[in-house]
Amino acid sequence: MASISSLGVGSGLDLSSIVTGLVNAERAPVENRLSAKEQDLQLELSSFGVLRSSLTVFQERLEGLQSSSTYNAKEISVSDEAIFSASVENSADLGNYTVEVSALATKHSLATNAAAAFNDINDVIGTGTLNIRFGATSTGPYSFTPDLSKATQSITISEANNNNTLSGLRDYINNNDLGIQASIVDDGTGYRMVLTSEKTGANNSMEITVAGDGDGNNNDNSGLSQLAFNASAQSSVIQTVAAQDAALSINGLDITRDSNTVSGAINGVTLNLLRADVGNFVNVDITENRDEIKNTIEGFVKGYNGVVNSINSLTNFDPESGSAGALIGDFTVRSISSQLRNIMYTSVSGLTGNISSLIDIGIKTGLDGKMEIDTSKLDEALTNFPSEVEALFALQGRPTDTNISYSSASEDTIPGEYGINISTIATRAIFNGTAVNSLTIDANNDNFEIVVNGVSSSQISLVQGLYSDGDELAAHIQAQINNDANLKDAGVSVVVDFDGINNEFDIISSEYGSNSSIEITSVDINTANDLGLNAGIGIS
């Protein structure tokens, strides 16, 4: 029978231990050499990590200098920030301004009549349709001028819509994008509905008309008519806050805005109005923010010096101790150091004028190889040649043809000269209507459906009435289309123009390119004949 026995059995010798010892003795020098080599490699790898980290910091500092916004920074000061605060863009004009705020913009607010206050927030208010238009209201005597660029909001009040009670209507209004906010207030005599326009400004006041009131009268102070506020219904709802524009003067020039956030009155400046104070003239000063660019340049120099420190510490040699840096003599490190020096101290190709290298703005090399800044020379360069300082660091595009404009560059942009041939300009889809025969909207031409950029609208409804001209009706058609929930959710919109020469409405997509499309899918009985809008596909 075969058997297996271990070394040493039968001989009396522990040959297994002897062999193991011989193998270990033979392997030890090799293992020691590999272990030492591994330690050296790990030390080198760690050292390259330190160098890479310093280079990353330097790159981040350099990116700040490559942004054009760094060189155009402005700062703004306001002498009385209790009246308004201000912010400034880099495009702002330098200057000194005197501002007086005489009125703040307010939101239009209406409340149901106290004489007909509700006993409970769940009281039924009636049935029918509320139509809410936005525009300018005057109360002495009452008049309303609609802003047809703003969509008319229609609310069907019914038990099925769960909005025929005071609280139900409040919730329905607040849960839908209707341009108004609703609340219920207990004034001590009962509950009153308060409706407030979401936007400030005189042209954002509300006119509320009622259609199909369940009690048969659209203008009395009963049923749904309790919410009416128009030329025929002045006793149902009262105006609690009049809508008004913000009013201010800038260097004596009177200005109005529909918002307390005033942008563009001073180029590149936004004023946030906080309080009206007639006779208080607030000083606004806009100056260049030199500190931002100087701090960015100082950060760039510190980043470069950080790389130099890393390279020095990793490649140094101490003759007294005989110790050497982990990367001494390494070709990669020498190459990086050489390339950086060449880039930092070579004139930038293509730059002409007073500044073409770092030395021209006061950045020079010290005896230790690190950068130093001559602050007086830097200040002089920023004062006298700001655009040339920017060109030294930031990528700039200079088109030779006025049909092309330069927008921006990224970190991936490769400097160079590029030829551009424009073969096709992106266009927007347009639906050209036919001849318009009537500017009156009635029950036979007030509805249509449209598809914009592949998104189907729900039924678009126009407000019935006689419009003064084609431009007025075009503004209303545009507002009603762009107010459609489906289109708004998809972020698509149109522009509607009235072509007076051809007597037609043109519907134009706001999007350029191959995805731009316009199609009218259904129209009312007389829409094609009256408005020149018939079912069909526009030109892409």
Coordinates of C-alpha atoms in Angstrom, one line a residue:
M1 CA 0.0 0.0 0.0
A2 CA 1.4 3.4 -0.9
S3 CA 2.1 5.9 1.8
I4 CA 3.3 9.6 2.1
S5 CA 5.7 10.6 4.8
S6 CA 7.3 14.0 5.7
L7 CA 10.9 14.8 5.4
G8 CA 13.0 13.7 8.4
V9 CA 10.9 10.7 9.2
G10 CA 13.1 7.7 9.4
S11 CA 16.4 9.7 9.1
G12 CA 16.3 11.2 12.6
L13 CA 17.0 14.6 11.0
D14 CA 14.6 17.7 11.0
L15 CA 15.2 18.2 7.3
S16 CA 12.0 20.4 7.0
S17 CA 13.4 23.0 9.3
I18 CA 16.8 22.9 7.5
V19 CA 15.2 23.4 4.1
T20 CA 13.0 26.2 5.4
G21 CA 16.0 28.0 6.9
L22 CA 18.0 27.7 3.7
V23 CA 15.1 29.1 1.6
N24 CA 14.6 32.0 4.0
A25 CA 18.3 32.8 4.0
E26 CA 18.3 32.8 0.2
R27 CA 15.2 35.0 0.0
A28 CA 16.0 37.5 2.7
P29 CA 18.3 39.8 0.7
V30 CA 15.9 39.9 -2.2
E31 CA 12.9 40.7 0.0
N32 CA 14.9 43.4 1.7
R33 CA 15.8 45.0 -1.6
L34 CA 12.2 44.8 -2.8
S35 CA 10.9 46.2 0.5
A36 CA 13.3 49.1 0.3
K37 CA 12.4 49.7 -3.3
E38 CA 8.7 49.7 -2.4
Q39 CA 9.3 52.3 0.3
D40 CA 11.1 54.5 -2.2
L41 CA 8.3 54.1 -4.7
Q42 CA 5.7 54.9 -2.1
L43 CA 7.7 58.0 -1.0
E44 CA 8.0 59.2 -4.6
L45 CA 4.3 58.6 -5.2
S46 CA 3.4 60.6 -2.0
S47 CA 5.8 63.3 -3.1
F48 CA 4.1 63.6 -6.5
G49 CA 0.8 63.9 -4.7
V50 CA 2.1 66.9 -2.8
L51 CA 3.4 68.5 -6.0
R52 CA 0.1 67.8 -7.8
S53 CA -1.9 69.4 -4.9
S54 CA 0.2 72.6 -5.1
L55 CA -0.3 72.7 -8.9
T56 CA -4.1 72.3 -8.4
V57 CA -4.2 75.2 -6.0
F58 CA -2.1 77.3 -8.5
Q59 CA -4.5 76.3 -11.4
E60 CA -7.5 77.4 -9.3
R61 CA -5.9 80.7 -8.6
L62 CA -5.2 81.2 -12.3
E63 CA -8.8 80.4 -13.3
G64 CA -9.9 83.5 -11.3
L65 CA -7.7 85.6 -13.5
Q66 CA -9.1 84.1 -16.7
S67 CA -12.6 85.4 -16.0
S68 CA -13.4 88.7 -17.5
S69 CA -15.8 89.6 -14.6
T70 CA -12.7 89.8 -12.3
Y71 CA -11.4 92.9 -14.2
N72 CA -14.7 94.8 -14.5
A73 CA -15.8 94.5 -10.8
K74 CA -17.6 97.5 -9.5
E75 CA -18.6 98.5 -6.0
I76 CA -21.5 100.6 -4.8
S77 CA -22.2 102.7 -1.7
V78 CA -25.5 104.1 -0.5
S79 CA -25.6 106.9 2.1
D80 CA -28.9 105.8 3.6
E81 CA -29.7 102.1 3.4
A82 CA -32.9 102.5 5.3
I83 CA -34.4 104.0 2.2
F84 CA -33.1 101.4 -0.3
S85 CA -30.3 98.9 -0.7
A86 CA -28.4 98.5 -4.0
S87 CA -26.5 95.9 -5.9
V88 CA -24.2 96.5 -8.9
E89 CA -23.1 94.5 -12.0
N90 CA -19.8 94.7 -13.7
S91 CA -21.4 96.5 -16.6
A92 CA -22.5 99.5 -14.5
D93 CA -21.4 103.0 -15.4
L94 CA -19.1 104.7 -13.0
G95 CA -20.6 107.8 -11.4
N96 CA -22.4 109.6 -8.5
Y97 CA -26.1 109.8 -8.3
T98 CA -28.7 111.4 -6.0
V99 CA -31.9 109.4 -5.5
E100 CA -35.2 110.4 -3.8
V101 CA -37.9 107.8 -3.2
S102 CA -41.4 109.4 -3.1
A103 CA -43.6 106.3 -3.2
L104 CA -43.4 102.6 -3.0
A105 CA -45.2 100.2 -5.4
T106 CA -48.2 98.5 -3.8
K107 CA -50.4 95.6 -4.6
H108 CA -54.1 96.0 -5.4
S109 CA -56.3 94.5 -2.7
L110 CA -60.0 94.0 -2.6
A111 CA -62.4 92.7 0.1
T112 CA -66.0 91.6 0.1
N113 CA -68.5 94.1 1.6
A114 CA -68.7 94.1 5.4
A115 CA -72.5 94.5 5.2
A116 CA -72.7 91.0 3.6
A117 CA -70.0 89.3 5.7
F118 CA -70.1 85.5 5.8
N119 CA -71.1 83.7 9.0
D120 CA -68.8 80.7 8.4
I121 CA -65.8 80.0 6.2
N122 CA -67.7 77.1 4.7
D123 CA -70.7 79.2 3.6
V124 CA -71.7 78.7 0.0
I125 CA -71.0 81.7 -2.2
G126 CA -72.9 80.6 -5.3
T127 CA -72.1 79.4 -8.8
G128 CA -71.0 80.8 -12.1
T129 CA -67.8 82.1 -13.6
L130 CA -65.4 84.7 -12.3
N131 CA -63.4 86.6 -15.0
I132 CA -60.4 88.5 -13.7
R133 CA -58.6 91.0 -15.8
F134 CA -55.6 93.1 -14.9
G135 CA -55.0 96.7 -15.8
A136 CA -55.2 100.2 -14.4
T137 CA -58.1 101.2 -12.0
S138 CA -59.3 104.6 -11.1
T139 CA -62.0 105.0 -8.4
G140 CA -63.0 108.6 -8.6
P141 CA -65.0 108.1 -10.7
Y142 CA -64.5 104.4 -11.4
S143 CA -62.8 103.4 -14.6
F144 CA -60.7 100.4 -15.7
T145 CA -58.2 100.2 -18.6
P146 CA -57.3 96.6 -19.3
D147 CA -53.7 95.5 -20.0
L148 CA -54.3 93.0 -22.8
S149 CA -50.7 91.8 -22.6
K150 CA -51.7 90.1 -19.3
A151 CA -53.9 87.0 -19.5
T152 CA -57.5 87.0 -18.4
Q153 CA -58.2 84.4 -15.7
S154 CA -61.5 82.6 -15.7
I155 CA -62.6 80.5 -12.7
T156 CA -65.7 78.2 -13.0
I157 CA -67.4 78.1 -9.6
S158 CA -69.2 74.9 -8.9
E159 CA -69.8 72.2 -6.4
A160 CA -68.0 69.8 -8.7
N161 CA -64.9 72.0 -8.6
N162 CA -65.1 72.1 -4.8
N163 CA -64.8 75.9 -4.9
N164 CA -68.3 77.1 -4.3
T165 CA -67.7 77.8 -0.6
L166 CA -65.7 80.7 0.9
S167 CA -62.8 78.4 2.0
G168 CA -63.1 76.3 -1.1
L169 CA -62.6 79.3 -3.4
R170 CA -59.7 80.6 -1.3
D171 CA -57.9 77.2 -1.6
Y172 CA -58.7 76.9 -5.3
I173 CA -57.3 80.4 -6.1
N174 CA -54.1 79.8 -4.0
N175 CA -53.5 76.4 -5.5
N176 CA -53.6 77.6 -9.1
D177 CA -51.4 80.1 -10.9
L178 CA -54.0 82.9 -11.4
G179 CA -52.0 86.0 -10.5
I180 CA -53.9 86.6 -7.3
Q181 CA -53.8 85.5 -3.7
A182 CA -56.9 84.9 -1.5
S183 CA -57.3 85.0 2.2
I184 CA -60.3 85.0 4.7
V185 CA -60.3 87.6 7.4
D186 CA -62.7 87.8 10.5
D187 CA -63.2 91.5 11.1
G188 CA -65.4 91.0 14.1
T189 CA -68.7 91.2 12.2
G190 CA -68.1 88.1 10.1
Y191 CA -65.8 86.5 7.5
R192 CA -64.7 88.5 4.5
M193 CA -62.8 87.3 1.4
V194 CA -59.7 89.4 0.6
L195 CA -58.2 89.2 -2.9
T196 CA -54.8 90.6 -3.6
S197 CA -52.9 90.9 -6.8
E198 CA -49.6 89.0 -6.8
K199 CA -47.8 91.8 -8.5
T200 CA -47.3 95.4 -7.5
G201 CA -47.9 98.4 -9.8
A202 CA -50.7 100.5 -11.0
N203 CA -51.2 98.4 -14.1
N204 CA -51.7 95.2 -12.1
S205 CA -55.0 96.0 -10.4
M206 CA -57.9 93.7 -10.8
E207 CA -61.3 93.9 -12.5
I208 CA -63.7 91.1 -11.5
T209 CA -66.8 90.3 -13.6
V210 CA -69.3 87.6 -13.0
A211 CA -71.1 85.5 -15.6
G212 CA -73.9 83.0 -15.1
D213 CA -74.5 83.9 -11.5
G214 CA -76.8 81.3 -10.0
D215 CA -79.3 83.9 -8.7
G216 CA -79.8 85.4 -12.2
N217 CA -78.1 88.7 -11.5
N218 CA -74.4 89.2 -12.3
N219 CA -74.1 92.6 -10.6
D220 CA -76.0 92.6 -7.3
N221 CA -74.5 92.0 -3.9
S222 CA -75.9 88.4 -3.7
G223 CA -74.6 85.0 -4.7
L224 CA -71.4 85.0 -6.7
S225 CA -71.9 88.7 -7.5
Q226 CA -70.6 89.4 -3.9
L227 CA -67.1 89.0 -5.5
A228 CA -67.7 91.4 -8.5
F229 CA -65.6 94.6 -8.8
N230 CA -66.2 96.5 -12.1
A231 CA -68.0 99.5 -13.6
S232 CA -71.4 97.8 -13.0
A233 CA -70.7 96.5 -9.5
Q234 CA -69.3 98.9 -7.1
S235 CA -71.1 97.9 -3.9
S236 CA -70.1 94.2 -3.7
V237 CA -66.4 94.4 -3.2
I238 CA -64.5 97.4 -1.9
Q239 CA -60.9 98.5 -2.6
T240 CA -58.8 98.3 0.5
V241 CA -55.4 99.1 -1.1
A242 CA -55.0 100.9 -4.3
A243 CA -52.4 99.7 -6.8
Q244 CA -49.7 102.2 -7.4
D245 CA -46.2 102.4 -9.0
A246 CA -43.0 103.1 -7.2
A247 CA -42.0 106.8 -7.8
L248 CA -38.4 108.1 -7.5
S249 CA -36.1 110.6 -9.0
I250 CA -32.5 110.1 -10.0
N251 CA -30.5 113.3 -10.4
G252 CA -33.8 115.2 -10.7
L253 CA -35.2 112.9 -13.4
D254 CA -38.6 111.4 -12.4
I255 CA -39.0 107.7 -12.8
T256 CA -41.8 105.2 -12.2
R257 CA -41.7 101.4 -11.9
D258 CA -44.3 98.8 -11.2
S259 CA -42.0 97.1 -8.7
N260 CA -40.0 98.1 -5.7
T261 CA -37.0 96.4 -7.3
V262 CA -35.8 99.0 -9.8
S263 CA -33.4 97.7 -12.4
G264 CA -31.9 99.6 -15.3
A265 CA -32.8 103.1 -14.2
I266 CA -29.0 103.4 -13.5
N267 CA -27.2 101.1 -15.9
G268 CA -26.1 97.9 -14.2
V269 CA -27.6 98.8 -10.9
T270 CA -30.6 97.4 -9.0
L271 CA -32.3 99.4 -6.3
N272 CA -34.4 97.6 -3.7
L273 CA -36.8 100.2 -2.4
L274 CA -37.6 99.9 1.3
R275 CA -39.2 103.2 2.3
A276 CA -40.6 106.4 0.8
D277 CA -39.1 109.6 2.3
V278 CA -39.8 112.7 0.3
G279 CA -37.0 115.3 0.6
N280 CA -34.4 112.7 1.6
F281 CA -31.8 112.7 -1.2
V282 CA -29.7 109.6 -0.9
N283 CA -26.2 109.5 -2.5
V284 CA -25.2 106.5 -4.6
D285 CA -21.6 106.1 -5.7
I286 CA -20.4 103.6 -8.2
T287 CA -16.6 103.0 -8.4
E288 CA -14.2 100.4 -9.7
N289 CA -13.4 97.6 -7.3
R290 CA -9.7 97.4 -7.7
D291 CA -9.3 95.3 -4.5
E292 CA -10.9 92.3 -6.2
I293 CA -8.5 92.1 -9.1
K294 CA -5.5 92.9 -6.9
N295 CA -6.5 90.2 -4.4
T296 CA -6.9 87.7 -7.3
I297 CA -3.5 88.6 -8.7
E298 CA -1.9 88.2 -5.2
G299 CA -3.6 84.8 -4.9
F300 CA -2.1 83.9 -8.3
V301 CA 1.4 84.8 -7.1
K302 CA 0.9 82.9 -3.8
G303 CA -0.2 79.9 -5.8
Y304 CA 2.9 80.0 -8.0
N305 CA 5.1 80.4 -5.0
G306 CA 3.4 77.4 -3.4
V307 CA 4.5 75.3 -6.4
V308 CA 8.0 76.6 -6.1
N309 CA 8.1 75.7 -2.4
S310 CA 6.9 72.2 -3.1
I311 CA 9.5 71.7 -5.8
N312 CA 12.3 73.0 -3.6
S313 CA 11.4 70.9 -0.7
L314 CA 11.0 67.7 -2.8
T315 CA 14.3 68.2 -4.7
N316 CA 16.6 69.8 -2.1
F317 CA 19.9 68.4 -0.9
D318 CA 21.5 69.0 2.5
P319 CA 25.3 68.6 2.2
E320 CA 25.8 68.6 6.0
S321 CA 23.4 65.7 6.7
G322 CA 23.6 64.1 3.2
S323 CA 19.7 63.9 3.1
A324 CA 18.0 64.5 -0.2
G325 CA 14.5 65.2 -1.3
A326 CA 12.4 62.3 -2.6
L327 CA 12.3 63.7 -6.1
I328 CA 15.8 65.1 -6.5
G329 CA 17.0 64.8 -10.1
D330 CA 13.6 63.6 -11.3
F331 CA 13.1 64.5 -15.0
T332 CA 9.3 65.1 -14.6
V333 CA 9.8 67.7 -11.8
R334 CA 12.6 69.4 -13.7
S335 CA 10.3 69.6 -16.8
I336 CA 7.4 71.1 -14.8
S337 CA 9.7 73.7 -13.2
S338 CA 11.2 74.7 -16.5
Q339 CA 7.8 74.9 -18.3
L340 CA 6.4 77.1 -15.5
R341 CA 9.3 79.5 -15.6
N342 CA 9.1 79.8 -19.4
I343 CA 5.4 80.5 -19.3
M344 CA 5.5 82.9 -16.4
Y345 CA 8.2 85.1 -17.8
T346 CA 7.7 85.0 -21.6
S347 CA 5.8 87.7 -23.3
V348 CA 2.3 86.7 -24.5
S349 CA 2.2 86.2 -28.2
G350 CA -0.2 88.5 -30.0
L351 CA -0.3 91.2 -27.4
T352 CA 0.9 94.7 -28.5
G353 CA 0.9 97.8 -26.5
N354 CA 2.2 98.6 -23.0
I355 CA 1.6 95.2 -21.3
S356 CA 2.6 91.9 -22.7
S357 CA 4.3 90.1 -19.8
L358 CA 4.1 89.8 -16.0
I359 CA 7.0 92.1 -15.5
D360 CA 5.0 94.9 -17.1
I361 CA 2.5 94.8 -14.2
G362 CA 5.1 94.6 -11.5
I363 CA 5.4 90.9 -11.0
K364 CA 9.1 89.8 -10.9
T365 CA 11.3 87.0 -9.7
G366 CA 13.2 87.2 -6.4
L367 CA 16.6 85.5 -5.7
D368 CA 14.8 82.5 -4.3
G369 CA 12.9 81.9 -7.6
K370 CA 9.6 83.1 -6.1
M371 CA 7.4 85.9 -7.5
E372 CA 7.2 89.3 -5.9
I373 CA 4.7 92.1 -6.6
D374 CA 5.7 95.7 -7.1
T375 CA 2.3 97.1 -5.8
S376 CA 2.9 100.6 -7.1
K377 CA 3.6 99.3 -10.6
L378 CA 0.5 97.0 -10.4
D379 CA -1.7 99.9 -9.4
E380 CA -0.3 102.0 -12.2
A381 CA -1.1 99.3 -14.7
L382 CA -4.6 98.7 -13.4
T383 CA -5.3 102.5 -13.5
N384 CA -3.8 103.3 -17.0
F385 CA -4.2 100.0 -18.9
P386 CA -7.0 97.9 -17.3
S387 CA -8.0 96.2 -20.6
E388 CA -4.4 95.3 -21.3
V389 CA -4.0 93.7 -17.9
E390 CA -7.1 91.7 -18.6
A391 CA -5.7 90.5 -22.0
L392 CA -2.6 89.3 -20.2
F393 CA -4.5 86.7 -18.3
A394 CA -8.0 86.2 -19.8
L395 CA -8.9 84.5 -23.1
Q396 CA -10.5 87.0 -25.4
G397 CA -12.2 86.6 -28.8
R398 CA -11.8 89.3 -31.4
P399 CA -14.0 88.7 -34.4
T400 CA -13.0 90.3 -37.7
D401 CA -16.6 90.3 -39.0
T402 CA -19.5 92.2 -37.4
N403 CA -21.8 89.2 -38.1
I404 CA -20.1 87.3 -35.3
S405 CA -19.8 88.3 -31.7
Y406 CA -17.6 86.7 -29.1
S407 CA -19.4 85.4 -26.0
S408 CA -17.0 83.6 -23.7
A409 CA -14.3 80.9 -23.3
S410 CA -13.9 78.0 -21.0
E411 CA -10.9 76.2 -19.5
D412 CA -11.0 73.8 -22.5
T413 CA -10.6 76.6 -25.0
I414 CA -7.4 76.4 -27.0
P415 CA -5.9 79.8 -28.1
G416 CA -5.6 80.2 -31.8
E417 CA -7.1 81.7 -34.9
Y418 CA -10.2 80.0 -36.2
G419 CA -12.1 80.5 -39.5
I420 CA -15.9 80.5 -39.3
N421 CA -18.2 80.1 -42.2
I422 CA -21.9 80.6 -41.5
S423 CA -23.9 78.5 -43.9
T424 CA -27.3 78.6 -42.1
I425 CA -28.8 80.9 -39.4
A426 CA -31.1 79.3 -36.8
T427 CA -34.7 80.4 -37.3
R428 CA -37.9 80.2 -35.4
A429 CA -41.1 78.6 -36.6
I430 CA -43.8 81.0 -37.7
F431 CA -47.5 80.6 -38.5
N432 CA -48.7 83.2 -40.9
G433 CA -52.4 83.9 -40.8
T434 CA -54.6 85.0 -43.6
A435 CA -56.6 88.3 -43.9
V436 CA -58.3 89.6 -40.7
N437 CA -61.9 90.6 -41.4
S438 CA -63.0 91.4 -37.8
L439 CA -61.6 92.6 -34.6
T440 CA -64.7 91.5 -32.6
I441 CA -64.4 88.4 -30.5
D442 CA -67.7 86.6 -29.9
A443 CA -68.9 83.1 -29.1
N444 CA -68.1 81.9 -32.6
N445 CA -64.4 82.8 -32.8
D446 CA -63.2 82.9 -29.2
N447 CA -61.6 79.4 -28.9
F448 CA -58.8 77.5 -30.5
E449 CA -56.0 75.0 -29.7
I450 CA -52.4 75.1 -30.7
V451 CA -49.2 73.0 -30.6
V452 CA -46.0 74.9 -29.8
N453 CA -42.6 73.1 -30.2
G454 CA -44.5 69.7 -29.9
V455 CA -46.4 70.7 -26.8
S456 CA -50.2 70.7 -27.1
S457 CA -52.2 73.4 -25.4
S458 CA -55.5 73.0 -23.7
Q459 CA -58.3 75.2 -25.2
I460 CA -57.3 78.8 -25.6
S461 CA -60.1 81.2 -24.8
L462 CA -60.2 84.8 -25.9
V463 CA -62.2 87.5 -24.0
Q464 CA -65.2 88.6 -26.0
G465 CA -65.5 92.2 -27.1
L466 CA -64.4 94.7 -29.8
Y467 CA -60.7 95.4 -29.9
S468 CA -59.4 98.8 -30.9
D469 CA -56.8 97.6 -33.4
G470 CA -54.8 94.6 -34.5
D471 CA -52.0 95.2 -32.1
E472 CA -54.3 95.2 -29.1
L473 CA -55.9 91.9 -30.2
A474 CA -52.5 90.4 -31.0
A475 CA -51.3 91.3 -27.5
H476 CA -54.3 89.5 -26.0
I477 CA -53.9 86.4 -28.2
Q478 CA -50.2 86.2 -27.1
A479 CA -51.1 86.6 -23.4
Q480 CA -53.8 83.9 -23.6
I481 CA -51.5 81.4 -25.4
N482 CA -48.6 82.0 -23.0
N483 CA -50.9 81.6 -20.0
D484 CA -51.9 78.1 -21.0
A485 CA -50.9 75.7 -18.2
N486 CA -49.5 73.0 -20.6
L487 CA -47.3 75.4 -22.4
K488 CA -46.1 77.1 -19.2
D489 CA -45.2 73.8 -17.6
A490 CA -43.1 72.9 -20.7
G491 CA -41.4 76.3 -20.7
V492 CA -42.6 77.2 -24.2
S493 CA -44.0 80.5 -25.4
V494 CA -44.9 82.5 -28.5
V495 CA -44.8 86.0 -29.8
V496 CA -47.9 87.2 -31.7
D497 CA -47.5 90.1 -34.1
F498 CA -50.1 91.9 -36.2
D499 CA -48.7 92.5 -39.7
G500 CA -50.5 95.7 -40.7
I501 CA -49.2 95.6 -44.3
N502 CA -50.6 92.1 -45.0
N503 CA -53.5 92.5 -42.4
E504 CA -52.7 89.2 -40.7
F505 CA -51.7 87.7 -37.3
D506 CA -48.3 86.0 -37.2
I507 CA -47.6 83.5 -34.4
I508 CA -43.9 82.9 -33.8
S509 CA -42.2 80.4 -31.5
S510 CA -39.8 81.8 -29.0
E511 CA -37.4 78.9 -29.6
Y512 CA -34.8 78.7 -32.4
G513 CA -33.7 75.6 -34.3
S514 CA -35.1 72.3 -35.5
N515 CA -37.4 71.8 -32.5
S516 CA -39.2 75.0 -33.2
S517 CA -42.7 74.4 -34.6
I518 CA -46.2 76.0 -34.6
E519 CA -49.4 74.2 -35.5
I520 CA -53.0 75.2 -34.9
T521 CA -55.0 72.0 -34.5
S522 CA -58.6 73.3 -34.0
V523 CA -60.5 76.6 -34.4
D524 CA -64.0 77.9 -33.7
I525 CA -66.7 78.2 -36.4
N526 CA -65.7 81.7 -37.6
T527 CA -62.1 82.0 -36.4
A528 CA -60.6 81.4 -39.9
N529 CA -62.9 83.9 -41.6
D530 CA -62.8 86.6 -38.8
L531 CA -59.2 86.3 -37.5
G532 CA -57.4 84.6 -40.4
L533 CA -56.4 81.7 -38.1
N534 CA -57.3 78.3 -39.5
A535 CA -56.0 74.8 -38.6
G536 CA -52.7 74.1 -40.2
I537 CA -48.9 73.9 -39.7
G538 CA -46.6 76.9 -39.7
I539 CA -43.3 77.3 -41.4
S540 CA -40.3 75.9 -39.5

